[in-house]
Amino acid sequence: MSERIFGKPIITQVEMQRRIKELGRRISIDYEGKDLLVVGVLKGAFAFFADLIRAIRLPVRVDFIMVSSYGVKSKSAGRVKVISDLTADIAGQDVLIVEDIVDSGLTVNSLKKNLLSRRPKSLRFCALLDKQERRKIDVVIDYVGFKIPNKYVVGYGLDYQDKYRNLPYIAVLENVDEE
Ligand code: 5GP
């Protein structure tokens, strides 16, 4: 694959850190006095997750779940498979799921069904990015970092063919064929 040149960041590091602090503050208020479990959805959410939990001023616990949704050609698989599951039971717990980006909504919808069957006390979703235009299923995202246009983005955890996750900002990757 040839090297790609990115345009300007559509979300800079400074903008991201400011917004994450706000999200952290809101989550800290909403879950005050509760025993919160924050779950990162791998791999895409890892960078956002690490910054978000440090902006939450509560003694949270963390866990991770890895799901497959997009293949190497960045096409939606349409169905979400759990590749690596949570390490503990979530029954009776307040759970906040942290996603990188919500696109069609299939991943969140499928995760929600899966996790609700485990009977948590509460289940909410937080996503750094929201591409509302591409929604196929109506899903409720309780905490959204940024609404973005219908472009394929990389960086800050988000990949193209498993690369570019280490870009410290969000950039648009041109000429990517999404379905
Ligand atoms: P959904 O199931 O909502 O269609 O897709 C969610 C998943 O698709 C995200 O967790 C992410 O892995 C991937 N995805 C959707 N849009 C983008 C994008 O613009 N860039 C990258 N890197 N991944 C995306």
Short mmCIF file of N, CA and C and ligand atoms in Angstrom, two decimals:
data_model
loop_
_atom_site.label_atom_id
_atom_site.label_comp_id
_atom_site.label_asym_id
_atom_site.label_seq_id
_atom_site.Cartn_x
_atom_site.Cartn_y
_atom_site.Cartn_z
N MET A 1 0.84 -1.20 0.00
CA MET A 1 0.00 0.00 0.00
C MET A 1 0.87 1.25 0.00
N SER A 2 0.53 2.18 -0.84
CA SER A 2 1.33 3.41 -0.87
C SER A 2 1.04 4.27 0.36
N GLU A 3 1.99 5.07 0.74
CA GLU A 3 1.80 5.97 1.89
C GLU A 3 0.76 7.01 1.54
N ARG A 4 -0.04 7.39 2.50
CA ARG A 4 -1.07 8.39 2.26
C ARG A 4 -0.71 9.67 2.98
N ILE A 5 -1.09 10.77 2.40
CA ILE A 5 -0.83 12.05 3.04
C ILE A 5 -2.14 12.58 3.58
N PHE A 6 -2.14 12.92 4.86
CA PHE A 6 -3.37 13.39 5.48
C PHE A 6 -3.50 14.89 5.34
N GLY A 7 -4.73 15.32 5.24
CA GLY A 7 -4.99 16.75 5.28
C GLY A 7 -4.87 17.24 6.71
N LYS A 8 -5.37 18.43 6.94
CA LYS A 8 -5.33 18.97 8.30
C LYS A 8 -6.19 18.11 9.20
N PRO A 9 -5.87 18.07 10.49
CA PRO A 9 -6.74 17.34 11.40
C PRO A 9 -8.16 17.92 11.35
N ILE A 10 -9.19 17.07 11.38
CA ILE A 10 -10.54 17.64 11.51
C ILE A 10 -10.86 17.86 12.98
N ILE A 11 -10.17 17.12 13.85
CA ILE A 11 -10.26 17.40 15.29
C ILE A 11 -8.84 17.39 15.83
N THR A 12 -8.42 18.48 16.40
CA THR A 12 -7.04 18.59 16.89
C THR A 12 -6.93 17.98 18.29
N GLN A 13 -5.68 17.78 18.70
CA GLN A 13 -5.42 17.25 20.05
C GLN A 13 -6.00 18.17 21.12
N VAL A 14 -5.86 19.47 20.89
CA VAL A 14 -6.33 20.46 21.88
C VAL A 14 -7.86 20.38 22.01
N GLU A 15 -8.55 20.33 20.86
CA GLU A 15 -10.03 20.24 20.88
C GLU A 15 -10.47 18.96 21.57
N MET A 16 -9.75 17.89 21.27
CA MET A 16 -10.11 16.59 21.82
C MET A 16 -9.96 16.57 23.34
N GLN A 17 -8.84 17.10 23.82
CA GLN A 17 -8.59 17.08 25.26
C GLN A 17 -9.60 17.94 26.01
N ARG A 18 -9.97 19.06 25.40
CA ARG A 18 -10.96 19.94 26.03
C ARG A 18 -12.32 19.23 26.15
N ARG A 19 -12.72 18.58 25.06
CA ARG A 19 -14.03 17.89 25.04
C ARG A 19 -14.03 16.69 25.99
N ILE A 20 -12.92 15.98 26.05
CA ILE A 20 -12.85 14.80 26.92
C ILE A 20 -12.95 15.22 28.38
N LYS A 21 -12.35 16.36 28.72
CA LYS A 21 -12.48 16.88 30.10
C LYS A 21 -13.95 17.14 30.42
N GLU A 22 -14.67 17.74 29.45
CA GLU A 22 -16.10 18.01 29.66
C GLU A 22 -16.89 16.72 29.85
N LEU A 23 -16.61 15.75 28.99
CA LEU A 23 -17.31 14.46 29.10
C LEU A 23 -17.02 13.82 30.47
N GLY A 24 -15.77 13.88 30.87
CA GLY A 24 -15.36 13.31 32.16
C GLY A 24 -16.10 13.96 33.32
N ARG A 25 -16.24 15.28 33.22
CA ARG A 25 -16.96 16.01 34.27
C ARG A 25 -18.41 15.58 34.34
N ARG A 26 -19.05 15.47 33.16
CA ARG A 26 -20.47 15.08 33.12
C ARG A 26 -20.68 13.68 33.66
N ILE A 27 -19.80 12.78 33.25
CA ILE A 27 -19.90 11.38 33.70
C ILE A 27 -19.68 11.32 35.21
N SER A 28 -18.73 12.09 35.72
CA SER A 28 -18.45 12.10 37.17
C SER A 28 -19.68 12.56 37.95
N ILE A 29 -20.39 13.55 37.41
CA ILE A 29 -21.60 14.05 38.09
C ILE A 29 -22.70 12.99 38.01
N ASP A 30 -22.91 12.44 36.80
CA ASP A 30 -24.00 11.47 36.60
C ASP A 30 -23.83 10.20 37.44
N TYR A 31 -22.60 9.80 37.67
CA TYR A 31 -22.37 8.53 38.39
C TYR A 31 -21.87 8.74 39.82
N GLU A 32 -21.97 9.94 40.32
CA GLU A 32 -21.56 10.25 41.69
C GLU A 32 -22.20 9.26 42.68
N GLY A 33 -21.40 8.68 43.54
CA GLY A 33 -21.92 7.74 44.55
C GLY A 33 -22.18 6.35 44.04
N LYS A 34 -21.96 6.13 42.72
CA LYS A 34 -22.20 4.80 42.15
C LYS A 34 -20.88 4.07 41.93
N ASP A 35 -21.00 2.78 41.75
CA ASP A 35 -19.84 1.94 41.53
C ASP A 35 -19.75 1.66 40.03
N LEU A 36 -19.01 2.50 39.32
CA LEU A 36 -19.05 2.46 37.85
C LEU A 36 -17.98 1.54 37.24
N LEU A 37 -18.45 0.72 36.29
CA LEU A 37 -17.52 -0.09 35.49
C LEU A 37 -17.47 0.53 34.08
N VAL A 38 -16.28 0.94 33.66
CA VAL A 38 -16.14 1.53 32.32
C VAL A 38 -15.51 0.47 31.41
N VAL A 39 -16.19 0.21 30.28
CA VAL A 39 -15.74 -0.85 29.37
C VAL A 39 -15.30 -0.23 28.04
N GLY A 40 -14.06 -0.48 27.66
CA GLY A 40 -13.54 0.00 26.38
C GLY A 40 -13.75 -1.04 25.30
N VAL A 41 -14.22 -0.58 24.14
CA VAL A 41 -14.43 -1.49 23.01
C VAL A 41 -13.17 -1.44 22.14
N LEU A 42 -12.48 -2.56 22.09
CA LEU A 42 -11.21 -2.65 21.36
C LEU A 42 -11.43 -3.00 19.90
N LYS A 43 -10.47 -2.58 18.99
CA LYS A 43 -9.29 -1.86 19.42
C LYS A 43 -9.52 -0.34 19.41
N GLY A 44 -10.46 0.12 18.61
CA GLY A 44 -10.57 1.54 18.26
C GLY A 44 -10.66 2.52 19.40
N ALA A 45 -11.25 2.08 20.54
CA ALA A 45 -11.51 3.04 21.63
C ALA A 45 -10.34 3.21 22.59
N PHE A 46 -9.24 2.47 22.38
CA PHE A 46 -8.23 2.43 23.45
C PHE A 46 -7.64 3.80 23.80
N ALA A 47 -7.41 4.65 22.81
CA ALA A 47 -6.77 5.95 23.10
C ALA A 47 -7.76 6.87 23.82
N PHE A 48 -8.97 6.94 23.29
CA PHE A 48 -10.03 7.75 23.91
C PHE A 48 -10.32 7.25 25.32
N PHE A 49 -10.41 5.94 25.46
CA PHE A 49 -10.70 5.31 26.75
C PHE A 49 -9.68 5.74 27.81
N ALA A 50 -8.40 5.67 27.41
CA ALA A 50 -7.32 5.99 28.37
C ALA A 50 -7.42 7.44 28.84
N ASP A 51 -7.76 8.34 27.92
CA ASP A 51 -7.89 9.76 28.30
C ASP A 51 -9.18 9.99 29.08
N LEU A 52 -10.27 9.34 28.64
CA LEU A 52 -11.56 9.56 29.30
C LEU A 52 -11.55 9.11 30.76
N ILE A 53 -11.03 7.93 31.03
CA ILE A 53 -11.08 7.46 32.43
C ILE A 53 -10.26 8.36 33.35
N ARG A 54 -9.21 8.98 32.78
CA ARG A 54 -8.41 9.90 33.61
C ARG A 54 -9.09 11.25 33.80
N ALA A 55 -10.17 11.49 33.03
CA ALA A 55 -10.95 12.73 33.22
C ALA A 55 -12.15 12.48 34.12
N ILE A 56 -12.37 11.22 34.52
CA ILE A 56 -13.48 10.89 35.41
C ILE A 56 -12.97 10.91 36.85
N ARG A 57 -13.60 11.72 37.67
CA ARG A 57 -13.14 11.88 39.05
C ARG A 57 -13.90 10.95 40.00
N LEU A 58 -13.92 9.68 39.67
CA LEU A 58 -14.57 8.67 40.51
C LEU A 58 -13.68 7.43 40.50
N PRO A 59 -13.73 6.62 41.54
CA PRO A 59 -12.89 5.41 41.55
C PRO A 59 -13.48 4.30 40.68
N VAL A 60 -13.39 4.45 39.37
CA VAL A 60 -14.03 3.49 38.46
C VAL A 60 -13.22 2.20 38.35
N ARG A 61 -13.89 1.16 37.89
CA ARG A 61 -13.19 -0.06 37.49
C ARG A 61 -13.23 -0.12 35.97
N VAL A 62 -12.28 -0.81 35.37
CA VAL A 62 -12.24 -0.88 33.90
C VAL A 62 -12.21 -2.33 33.41
N ASP A 63 -12.75 -2.51 32.21
CA ASP A 63 -12.67 -3.80 31.54
C ASP A 63 -12.71 -3.52 30.03
N PHE A 64 -12.48 -4.57 29.24
CA PHE A 64 -12.45 -4.39 27.79
C PHE A 64 -13.21 -5.51 27.11
N ILE A 65 -13.74 -5.17 25.94
CA ILE A 65 -14.36 -6.20 25.10
C ILE A 65 -13.86 -5.93 23.67
N MET A 66 -13.54 -6.99 22.96
CA MET A 66 -13.10 -6.79 21.58
C MET A 66 -14.14 -7.36 20.63
N VAL A 67 -14.60 -6.53 19.72
CA VAL A 67 -15.59 -7.00 18.75
C VAL A 67 -15.07 -6.77 17.35
N SER A 68 -15.56 -7.58 16.42
CA SER A 68 -15.19 -7.35 15.02
C SER A 68 -16.40 -6.73 14.36
N SER A 69 -16.19 -5.65 13.64
CA SER A 69 -17.31 -5.09 12.89
C SER A 69 -16.90 -4.79 11.46
N TYR A 70 -15.67 -4.31 11.30
CA TYR A 70 -15.21 -3.97 9.96
C TYR A 70 -14.02 -4.84 9.59
N GLY A 71 -14.01 -5.29 8.33
CA GLY A 71 -12.91 -6.12 7.85
C GLY A 71 -11.76 -5.26 7.36
N VAL A 72 -10.77 -5.88 6.76
CA VAL A 72 -9.57 -5.14 6.34
C VAL A 72 -9.88 -4.13 5.23
N LYS A 73 -10.99 -4.32 4.53
CA LYS A 73 -11.32 -3.37 3.45
C LYS A 73 -12.28 -2.29 3.95
N SER A 74 -12.39 -2.20 5.26
CA SER A 74 -13.26 -1.24 5.93
C SER A 74 -14.72 -1.33 5.49
N LYS A 75 -15.16 -2.51 5.12
CA LYS A 75 -16.58 -2.75 4.83
C LYS A 75 -17.24 -3.29 6.09
N SER A 76 -18.45 -2.89 6.32
CA SER A 76 -19.15 -3.40 7.50
C SER A 76 -19.46 -4.87 7.32
N ALA A 77 -19.16 -5.63 8.34
CA ALA A 77 -19.50 -7.05 8.29
C ALA A 77 -21.00 -7.23 8.56
N GLY A 78 -21.64 -6.17 9.04
CA GLY A 78 -23.08 -6.22 9.26
C GLY A 78 -23.47 -6.90 10.55
N ARG A 79 -22.64 -7.77 11.03
CA ARG A 79 -22.93 -8.53 12.23
C ARG A 79 -21.71 -8.41 13.14
N VAL A 80 -21.94 -8.25 14.40
CA VAL A 80 -20.82 -8.03 15.30
C VAL A 80 -20.51 -9.30 16.08
N LYS A 81 -19.26 -9.66 16.07
CA LYS A 81 -18.84 -10.88 16.77
C LYS A 81 -17.94 -10.49 17.95
N VAL A 82 -18.20 -11.11 19.12
CA VAL A 82 -17.31 -10.86 20.26
C VAL A 82 -16.07 -11.72 20.10
N ILE A 83 -14.92 -11.07 19.95
CA ILE A 83 -13.66 -11.80 19.74
C ILE A 83 -12.99 -12.07 21.08
N SER A 84 -13.09 -11.08 21.99
CA SER A 84 -12.52 -11.25 23.32
C SER A 84 -13.51 -10.63 24.30
N ASP A 85 -13.96 -11.42 25.26
CA ASP A 85 -15.07 -10.98 26.11
C ASP A 85 -14.58 -10.29 27.39
N LEU A 86 -15.52 -9.69 28.11
CA LEU A 86 -15.24 -9.07 29.40
C LEU A 86 -14.64 -10.12 30.34
N THR A 87 -13.87 -9.64 31.31
CA THR A 87 -13.23 -10.61 32.22
C THR A 87 -14.13 -10.97 33.40
N ALA A 88 -15.20 -10.17 33.62
CA ALA A 88 -16.04 -10.44 34.80
C ALA A 88 -17.52 -10.28 34.47
N ASP A 89 -18.33 -10.82 35.39
CA ASP A 89 -19.78 -10.73 35.27
C ASP A 89 -20.23 -9.28 35.53
N ILE A 90 -21.19 -8.79 34.74
CA ILE A 90 -21.64 -7.40 34.93
C ILE A 90 -23.04 -7.33 35.55
N ALA A 91 -23.57 -8.46 35.96
CA ALA A 91 -24.92 -8.47 36.55
C ALA A 91 -24.98 -7.51 37.74
N GLY A 92 -26.02 -6.66 37.77
CA GLY A 92 -26.23 -5.75 38.89
C GLY A 92 -25.31 -4.54 38.92
N GLN A 93 -24.52 -4.33 37.85
CA GLN A 93 -23.55 -3.23 37.87
C GLN A 93 -23.94 -2.07 36.95
N ASP A 94 -23.44 -0.89 37.30
CA ASP A 94 -23.59 0.27 36.43
C ASP A 94 -22.45 0.25 35.43
N VAL A 95 -22.81 0.10 34.15
CA VAL A 95 -21.80 -0.12 33.12
C VAL A 95 -21.86 1.00 32.06
N LEU A 96 -20.70 1.54 31.74
CA LEU A 96 -20.59 2.54 30.69
C LEU A 96 -19.67 1.99 29.60
N ILE A 97 -20.24 1.85 28.39
CA ILE A 97 -19.46 1.32 27.27
C ILE A 97 -18.84 2.48 26.50
N VAL A 98 -17.55 2.37 26.21
CA VAL A 98 -16.84 3.44 25.51
C VAL A 98 -16.43 2.96 24.11
N GLU A 99 -17.00 3.63 23.11
CA GLU A 99 -16.76 3.30 21.70
C GLU A 99 -15.95 4.41 21.04
N ASP A 100 -15.25 4.07 19.95
CA ASP A 100 -14.54 5.10 19.19
C ASP A 100 -15.51 5.92 18.34
N ILE A 101 -16.31 5.23 17.53
CA ILE A 101 -17.17 5.93 16.57
C ILE A 101 -18.45 5.13 16.33
N VAL A 102 -19.55 5.82 16.22
CA VAL A 102 -20.81 5.16 15.86
C VAL A 102 -21.15 5.58 14.44
N ASP A 103 -21.33 4.57 13.60
CA ASP A 103 -21.53 4.79 12.17
C ASP A 103 -22.94 4.30 11.81
N SER A 104 -23.08 3.05 11.37
CA SER A 104 -24.42 2.51 11.08
C SER A 104 -25.24 2.30 12.36
N GLY A 105 -24.55 2.10 13.47
CA GLY A 105 -25.21 1.82 14.74
C GLY A 105 -25.32 0.32 15.01
N LEU A 106 -24.90 -0.50 14.05
CA LEU A 106 -25.01 -1.96 14.19
C LEU A 106 -24.19 -2.49 15.36
N THR A 107 -22.99 -1.96 15.53
CA THR A 107 -22.11 -2.43 16.60
C THR A 107 -22.73 -2.14 17.96
N VAL A 108 -23.17 -0.90 18.15
CA VAL A 108 -23.77 -0.52 19.43
C VAL A 108 -25.04 -1.33 19.68
N ASN A 109 -25.85 -1.47 18.64
CA ASN A 109 -27.11 -2.21 18.78
C ASN A 109 -26.86 -3.66 19.20
N SER A 110 -25.90 -4.27 18.56
CA SER A 110 -25.60 -5.66 18.83
C SER A 110 -24.95 -5.82 20.22
N LEU A 111 -24.05 -4.89 20.55
CA LEU A 111 -23.41 -4.93 21.88
C LEU A 111 -24.47 -4.75 22.97
N LYS A 112 -25.39 -3.82 22.72
CA LYS A 112 -26.42 -3.52 23.70
C LYS A 112 -27.25 -4.78 24.01
N LYS A 113 -27.68 -5.45 22.94
CA LYS A 113 -28.47 -6.68 23.12
C LYS A 113 -27.69 -7.71 23.92
N ASN A 114 -26.45 -7.91 23.52
CA ASN A 114 -25.58 -8.88 24.18
C ASN A 114 -25.42 -8.55 25.67
N LEU A 115 -25.10 -7.28 25.96
CA LEU A 115 -24.78 -6.92 27.35
C LEU A 115 -26.03 -6.83 28.23
N LEU A 116 -27.15 -6.42 27.65
CA LEU A 116 -28.38 -6.35 28.45
C LEU A 116 -28.82 -7.74 28.91
N SER A 117 -28.51 -8.75 28.09
CA SER A 117 -28.87 -10.13 28.47
C SER A 117 -28.10 -10.59 29.71
N ARG A 118 -27.05 -9.83 30.08
CA ARG A 118 -26.26 -10.19 31.27
C ARG A 118 -26.77 -9.45 32.52
N ARG A 119 -27.86 -8.72 32.37
CA ARG A 119 -28.56 -8.05 33.46
C ARG A 119 -27.74 -7.04 34.28
N PRO A 120 -27.13 -6.07 33.61
CA PRO A 120 -26.48 -5.00 34.39
C PRO A 120 -27.56 -4.14 35.06
N LYS A 121 -27.16 -3.39 36.10
CA LYS A 121 -28.12 -2.49 36.76
C LYS A 121 -28.46 -1.34 35.80
N SER A 122 -27.44 -0.82 35.11
CA SER A 122 -27.66 0.19 34.08
C SER A 122 -26.61 0.02 32.99
N LEU A 123 -26.97 0.48 31.79
CA LEU A 123 -26.04 0.36 30.66
C LEU A 123 -26.14 1.62 29.81
N ARG A 124 -25.02 2.34 29.68
CA ARG A 124 -24.99 3.54 28.85
C ARG A 124 -23.83 3.46 27.88
N PHE A 125 -23.94 4.28 26.83
CA PHE A 125 -22.90 4.30 25.80
C PHE A 125 -22.29 5.68 25.65
N CYS A 126 -20.97 5.68 25.46
CA CYS A 126 -20.23 6.91 25.20
C CYS A 126 -19.41 6.68 23.93
N ALA A 127 -19.43 7.62 23.01
CA ALA A 127 -18.63 7.49 21.79
C ALA A 127 -17.90 8.79 21.53
N LEU A 128 -16.64 8.68 21.12
CA LEU A 128 -15.88 9.89 20.80
C LEU A 128 -16.49 10.59 19.58
N LEU A 129 -16.83 9.79 18.55
CA LEU A 129 -17.32 10.36 17.29
C LEU A 129 -18.66 9.77 16.90
N ASP A 130 -19.46 10.59 16.24
CA ASP A 130 -20.79 10.15 15.81
C ASP A 130 -21.02 10.59 14.37
N LYS A 131 -21.16 9.57 13.48
CA LYS A 131 -21.46 9.87 12.06
C LYS A 131 -22.94 9.61 11.84
N GLN A 132 -23.76 10.52 12.31
CA GLN A 132 -25.20 10.32 12.36
C GLN A 132 -25.82 10.06 10.99
N GLU A 133 -25.26 10.70 9.96
CA GLU A 133 -25.79 10.57 8.59
C GLU A 133 -25.87 9.13 8.11
N ARG A 134 -24.97 8.28 8.63
CA ARG A 134 -24.89 6.91 8.12
C ARG A 134 -25.67 5.89 8.94
N ARG A 135 -26.46 6.37 9.86
CA ARG A 135 -27.17 5.45 10.74
C ARG A 135 -28.14 4.55 9.99
N LYS A 136 -28.08 3.24 10.29
CA LYS A 136 -29.04 2.28 9.73
C LYS A 136 -30.03 1.86 10.81
N ILE A 137 -29.56 1.92 12.06
CA ILE A 137 -30.41 1.55 13.19
C ILE A 137 -30.37 2.71 14.18
N ASP A 138 -31.53 3.03 14.73
CA ASP A 138 -31.60 4.12 15.68
C ASP A 138 -31.04 3.64 17.03
N VAL A 139 -29.96 4.25 17.47
CA VAL A 139 -29.38 3.88 18.77
C VAL A 139 -29.20 5.13 19.62
N VAL A 140 -29.32 4.96 20.92
CA VAL A 140 -29.13 6.10 21.82
C VAL A 140 -27.69 6.10 22.32
N ILE A 141 -26.98 7.20 22.06
CA ILE A 141 -25.62 7.36 22.58
C ILE A 141 -25.70 8.43 23.66
N ASP A 142 -25.45 8.04 24.89
CA ASP A 142 -25.67 8.93 26.02
C ASP A 142 -24.65 10.07 26.10
N TYR A 143 -23.41 9.78 25.71
CA TYR A 143 -22.35 10.80 25.74
C TYR A 143 -21.62 10.76 24.40
N VAL A 144 -21.65 11.89 23.67
CA VAL A 144 -20.98 11.96 22.37
C VAL A 144 -19.91 13.05 22.42
N GLY A 145 -18.71 12.72 21.94
CA GLY A 145 -17.64 13.70 21.89
C GLY A 145 -17.88 14.72 20.79
N PHE A 146 -17.90 14.24 19.53
CA PHE A 146 -18.07 15.13 18.38
C PHE A 146 -18.96 14.47 17.33
N LYS A 147 -19.85 15.26 16.75
CA LYS A 147 -20.59 14.80 15.57
C LYS A 147 -19.72 15.15 14.37
N ILE A 148 -19.52 14.17 13.48
CA ILE A 148 -18.66 14.44 12.32
C ILE A 148 -19.40 14.11 11.03
N PRO A 149 -18.97 14.71 9.90
CA PRO A 149 -19.62 14.41 8.62
C PRO A 149 -19.29 13.00 8.13
N ASN A 150 -19.94 12.62 7.05
CA ASN A 150 -19.79 11.28 6.51
C ASN A 150 -18.46 11.12 5.75
N LYS A 151 -17.38 11.03 6.51
CA LYS A 151 -16.03 10.84 5.94
C LYS A 151 -15.37 9.72 6.72
N TYR A 152 -14.46 9.01 6.07
CA TYR A 152 -13.72 7.96 6.78
C TYR A 152 -12.56 8.60 7.53
N VAL A 153 -12.55 8.43 8.84
CA VAL A 153 -11.52 9.09 9.64
C VAL A 153 -10.57 8.09 10.29
N VAL A 154 -9.36 8.57 10.54
CA VAL A 154 -8.35 7.74 11.20
C VAL A 154 -7.67 8.55 12.29
N GLY A 155 -6.93 7.85 13.13
CA GLY A 155 -6.14 8.50 14.17
C GLY A 155 -6.77 8.38 15.54
N TYR A 156 -5.96 8.63 16.56
CA TYR A 156 -6.43 8.61 17.95
C TYR A 156 -7.19 7.30 18.23
N GLY A 157 -6.61 6.20 17.78
CA GLY A 157 -7.21 4.88 18.01
C GLY A 157 -7.90 4.30 16.79
N LEU A 158 -8.37 5.17 15.89
CA LEU A 158 -9.10 4.67 14.72
C LEU A 158 -8.14 4.32 13.59
N ASP A 159 -8.45 3.24 12.90
CA ASP A 159 -7.50 2.70 11.92
C ASP A 159 -8.00 2.73 10.49
N TYR A 160 -7.05 2.48 9.59
CA TYR A 160 -7.38 2.01 8.25
C TYR A 160 -6.44 0.83 8.02
N GLN A 161 -7.01 -0.33 7.80
CA GLN A 161 -6.24 -1.57 7.67
C GLN A 161 -5.26 -1.73 8.83
N ASP A 162 -5.76 -1.43 10.01
CA ASP A 162 -5.03 -1.59 11.28
C ASP A 162 -3.85 -0.63 11.46
N LYS A 163 -3.77 0.37 10.60
CA LYS A 163 -2.70 1.37 10.75
C LYS A 163 -3.31 2.74 11.08
N TYR A 164 -2.44 3.65 11.41
CA TYR A 164 -2.77 5.06 11.70
C TYR A 164 -3.43 5.27 13.06
N ARG A 165 -3.54 4.23 13.87
CA ARG A 165 -4.16 4.39 15.20
C ARG A 165 -3.34 5.33 16.06
N ASN A 166 -2.06 5.44 15.76
CA ASN A 166 -1.17 6.25 16.61
C ASN A 166 -1.11 7.73 16.22
N LEU A 167 -1.84 8.14 15.18
CA LEU A 167 -1.91 9.59 14.90
C LEU A 167 -2.52 10.27 16.12
N PRO A 168 -1.91 11.37 16.59
CA PRO A 168 -2.43 11.98 17.83
C PRO A 168 -3.64 12.88 17.61
N TYR A 169 -4.23 12.87 16.43
CA TYR A 169 -5.43 13.67 16.14
C TYR A 169 -6.31 12.88 15.18
N ILE A 170 -7.51 13.43 14.89
CA ILE A 170 -8.42 12.76 13.94
C ILE A 170 -8.28 13.44 12.58
N ALA A 171 -8.02 12.61 11.55
CA ALA A 171 -7.87 13.13 10.19
C ALA A 171 -8.75 12.34 9.24
N VAL A 172 -9.13 12.99 8.14
CA VAL A 172 -9.92 12.31 7.12
C VAL A 172 -8.98 11.55 6.19
N LEU A 173 -9.34 10.31 5.92
CA LEU A 173 -8.57 9.52 4.96
C LEU A 173 -9.36 9.55 3.65
N GLU A 174 -8.78 10.13 2.62
CA GLU A 174 -9.51 10.28 1.36
C GLU A 174 -9.53 8.96 0.58
N ASN A 175 -10.45 8.85 -0.33
CA ASN A 175 -10.57 7.71 -1.25
C ASN A 175 -10.73 6.36 -0.57
N VAL A 176 -11.41 6.35 0.57
CA VAL A 176 -11.70 5.07 1.20
C VAL A 176 -13.11 4.69 0.85
N ASP A 177 -13.22 3.46 0.39
CA ASP A 177 -14.48 2.96 -0.12
C ASP A 177 -15.29 2.33 0.99
N GLU A 178 -16.27 3.06 1.52
CA GLU A 178 -17.17 2.45 2.51
C GLU A 178 -18.39 1.97 1.76
N GLU A 179 -19.08 0.98 2.27
CA GLU A 179 -20.26 0.52 1.53
C GLU A 179 -21.40 1.51 1.67
P1 5GP B 1 -21.09 0.71 13.06
O1 5GP B 1 -21.37 -0.66 13.55
O2 5GP B 1 -21.72 1.80 13.87
O3 5GP B 1 -21.41 0.84 11.58
O4 5GP B 1 -19.54 0.90 13.07
C1 5GP B 1 -18.80 1.06 14.21
C2 5GP B 1 -17.38 0.64 13.96
O5 5GP B 1 -16.99 0.82 12.59
C3 5GP B 1 -16.46 1.51 14.75
O6 5GP B 1 -16.25 0.99 16.04
C4 5GP B 1 -15.21 1.51 13.89
O7 5GP B 1 -14.41 0.40 14.20
C5 5GP B 1 -15.71 1.36 12.47
N1 5GP B 1 -15.81 2.64 11.77
C6 5GP B 1 -16.92 3.29 11.36
N2 5GP B 1 -16.63 4.45 10.76
C7 5GP B 1 -15.28 4.55 10.78
C8 5GP B 1 -14.35 5.57 10.32
O8 5GP B 1 -14.68 6.62 9.76
N3 5GP B 1 -13.04 5.29 10.54
C9 5GP B 1 -12.60 4.16 11.16
N4 5GP B 1 -11.29 4.02 11.31
N5 5GP B 1 -13.44 3.21 11.61
C10 5GP B 1 -14.77 3.41 11.42
#
